[in-house]
């Protein structure tokens, strides 16, 4: 399989709290990605934070969905969010194909 990785770094005039508020606002993801058609978030009985996202694809490609576990790490002055696919959440949306995200990281440092 092919590995795709992207690394970017930027300095912005905003607090870590303000940046986290943007990244954690799932409803605003549609502002970034016009293919996002559905997003949900919930906490499992064992405390895992789960994110569901479905992305519209052009015909004849079927829609794609991601089911991710979000883990937050704090080590002042850095806050990191890690997203990785989970397979133990049932149900693929009708007409969608579940895809895998091996690891997505957001790191914020004051």
Short mmCIF file of C-alpha atoms in Angstrom, two decimals:
data_model
loop_
_atom_site.label_atom_id
_atom_site.label_comp_id
_atom_site.label_asym_id
_atom_site.label_seq_id
_atom_site.Cartn_x
_atom_site.Cartn_y
_atom_site.Cartn_z
CA UNK A 1 0.00 0.00 0.00
CA UNK A 2 1.02 3.60 -0.46
CA UNK A 3 1.61 5.89 2.46
CA UNK A 4 0.43 9.46 2.23
CA UNK A 5 1.62 11.97 4.79
CA UNK A 6 1.38 15.71 5.09
CA UNK A 7 3.20 17.90 7.57
CA UNK A 8 2.54 21.60 7.96
CA UNK A 9 3.55 24.17 10.52
CA UNK A 10 2.22 27.68 10.99
CA UNK A 11 2.35 30.50 13.48
CA UNK A 12 -0.94 32.20 14.12
CA UNK A 13 -2.08 35.02 16.35
CA UNK A 14 -4.54 32.95 18.39
CA UNK A 15 -4.59 31.13 21.68
CA UNK A 16 -4.46 27.35 21.94
CA UNK A 17 -8.00 27.49 23.33
CA UNK A 18 -9.24 29.43 20.28
CA UNK A 19 -7.58 26.97 17.89
CA UNK A 20 -9.00 24.00 19.75
CA UNK A 21 -12.48 25.55 19.59
CA UNK A 22 -12.24 25.66 15.78
CA UNK A 23 -10.88 22.13 15.39
CA UNK A 24 -13.42 20.63 17.80
CA UNK A 25 -16.42 22.37 16.16
CA UNK A 26 -17.51 19.52 13.87
CA UNK A 27 -20.39 21.49 12.36
CA UNK A 28 -17.88 24.04 11.02
CA UNK A 29 -15.91 21.32 9.18
CA UNK A 30 -18.31 21.87 6.30
CA UNK A 31 -16.73 25.32 5.94
CA UNK A 32 -13.41 23.58 5.21
CA UNK A 33 -14.62 20.63 3.17
CA UNK A 34 -17.65 20.94 0.90
CA UNK A 35 -17.77 17.15 0.42
CA UNK A 36 -18.62 16.59 4.11
CA UNK A 37 -22.34 15.78 4.24
CA UNK A 38 -22.73 14.29 7.72
CA UNK A 39 -20.84 14.41 10.99
CA UNK A 40 -21.66 13.12 14.47
CA UNK A 41 -19.79 12.83 17.74
CA UNK A 42 -20.44 10.69 20.81
CA UNK A 43 -18.77 9.18 23.83
CA UNK A 44 -18.90 5.40 24.27
CA UNK A 45 -19.75 3.70 27.56
CA UNK A 46 -16.03 3.13 28.14
CA UNK A 47 -15.22 6.84 27.64
CA UNK A 48 -13.90 6.83 24.06
CA UNK A 49 -14.67 9.91 21.97
CA UNK A 50 -15.94 8.78 18.55
CA UNK A 51 -16.32 10.95 15.45
CA UNK A 52 -18.36 9.88 12.40
CA UNK A 53 -17.97 11.68 9.06
CA UNK A 54 -19.48 10.94 5.65
CA UNK A 55 -18.14 12.54 2.47
CA UNK A 56 -20.02 12.92 -0.82
CA UNK A 57 -18.15 11.59 -3.84
CA UNK A 58 -18.84 12.25 -7.52
CA UNK A 59 -20.69 9.58 -9.47
CA UNK A 60 -19.87 6.70 -9.97
CA UNK A 61 -17.77 6.65 -6.77
CA UNK A 62 -19.68 5.72 -3.61
CA UNK A 63 -19.66 8.08 -0.63
CA UNK A 64 -16.89 7.54 1.91
CA UNK A 65 -17.26 7.42 5.67
CA UNK A 66 -14.78 7.62 8.52
CA UNK A 67 -15.31 6.45 12.08
CA UNK A 68 -12.55 7.84 14.26
CA UNK A 69 -11.50 7.76 17.89
CA UNK A 70 -10.26 11.12 19.16
CA UNK A 71 -7.69 11.13 21.94
CA UNK A 72 -6.49 14.33 23.58
CA UNK A 73 -3.05 14.76 25.13
CA UNK A 74 -2.02 17.72 27.28
CA UNK A 75 1.55 18.57 28.21
CA UNK A 76 1.82 22.32 28.80
CA UNK A 77 2.23 24.31 26.69
CA UNK A 78 1.14 21.76 24.04
CA UNK A 79 -2.25 20.21 23.39
CA UNK A 80 -2.40 17.39 20.85
CA UNK A 81 -5.37 15.66 19.27
CA UNK A 82 -4.95 12.24 17.70
CA UNK A 83 -7.55 10.68 15.40
CA UNK A 84 -7.42 7.03 14.32
CA UNK A 85 -9.98 4.76 12.68
CA UNK A 86 -11.94 2.29 14.76
CA UNK A 87 -13.60 -0.85 13.48
CA UNK A 88 -15.76 -1.79 16.43
CA UNK A 89 -18.47 0.77 15.70
CA UNK A 90 -21.29 -0.86 13.73
CA UNK A 91 -23.03 0.24 10.59
CA UNK A 92 -21.86 1.64 7.32
CA UNK A 93 -24.20 4.28 5.89
CA UNK A 94 -26.27 2.95 3.02
CA UNK A 95 -24.31 3.45 -0.18
CA UNK A 96 -21.08 4.41 1.61
CA UNK A 97 -17.68 2.74 1.86
CA UNK A 98 -15.81 2.90 5.15
CA UNK A 99 -12.28 4.23 4.77
CA UNK A 100 -9.34 4.18 7.15
CA UNK A 101 -7.35 7.00 8.70
CA UNK A 102 -4.23 5.49 10.22
CA UNK A 103 -3.39 8.53 12.26
CA UNK A 104 -4.16 12.20 12.12
CA UNK A 105 -2.48 14.60 14.55
CA UNK A 106 -3.21 18.21 15.41
CA UNK A 107 -0.58 19.75 17.72
CA UNK A 108 -1.04 23.18 19.26
CA UNK A 109 1.68 24.91 21.25
CA UNK A 110 1.42 28.30 22.94
#
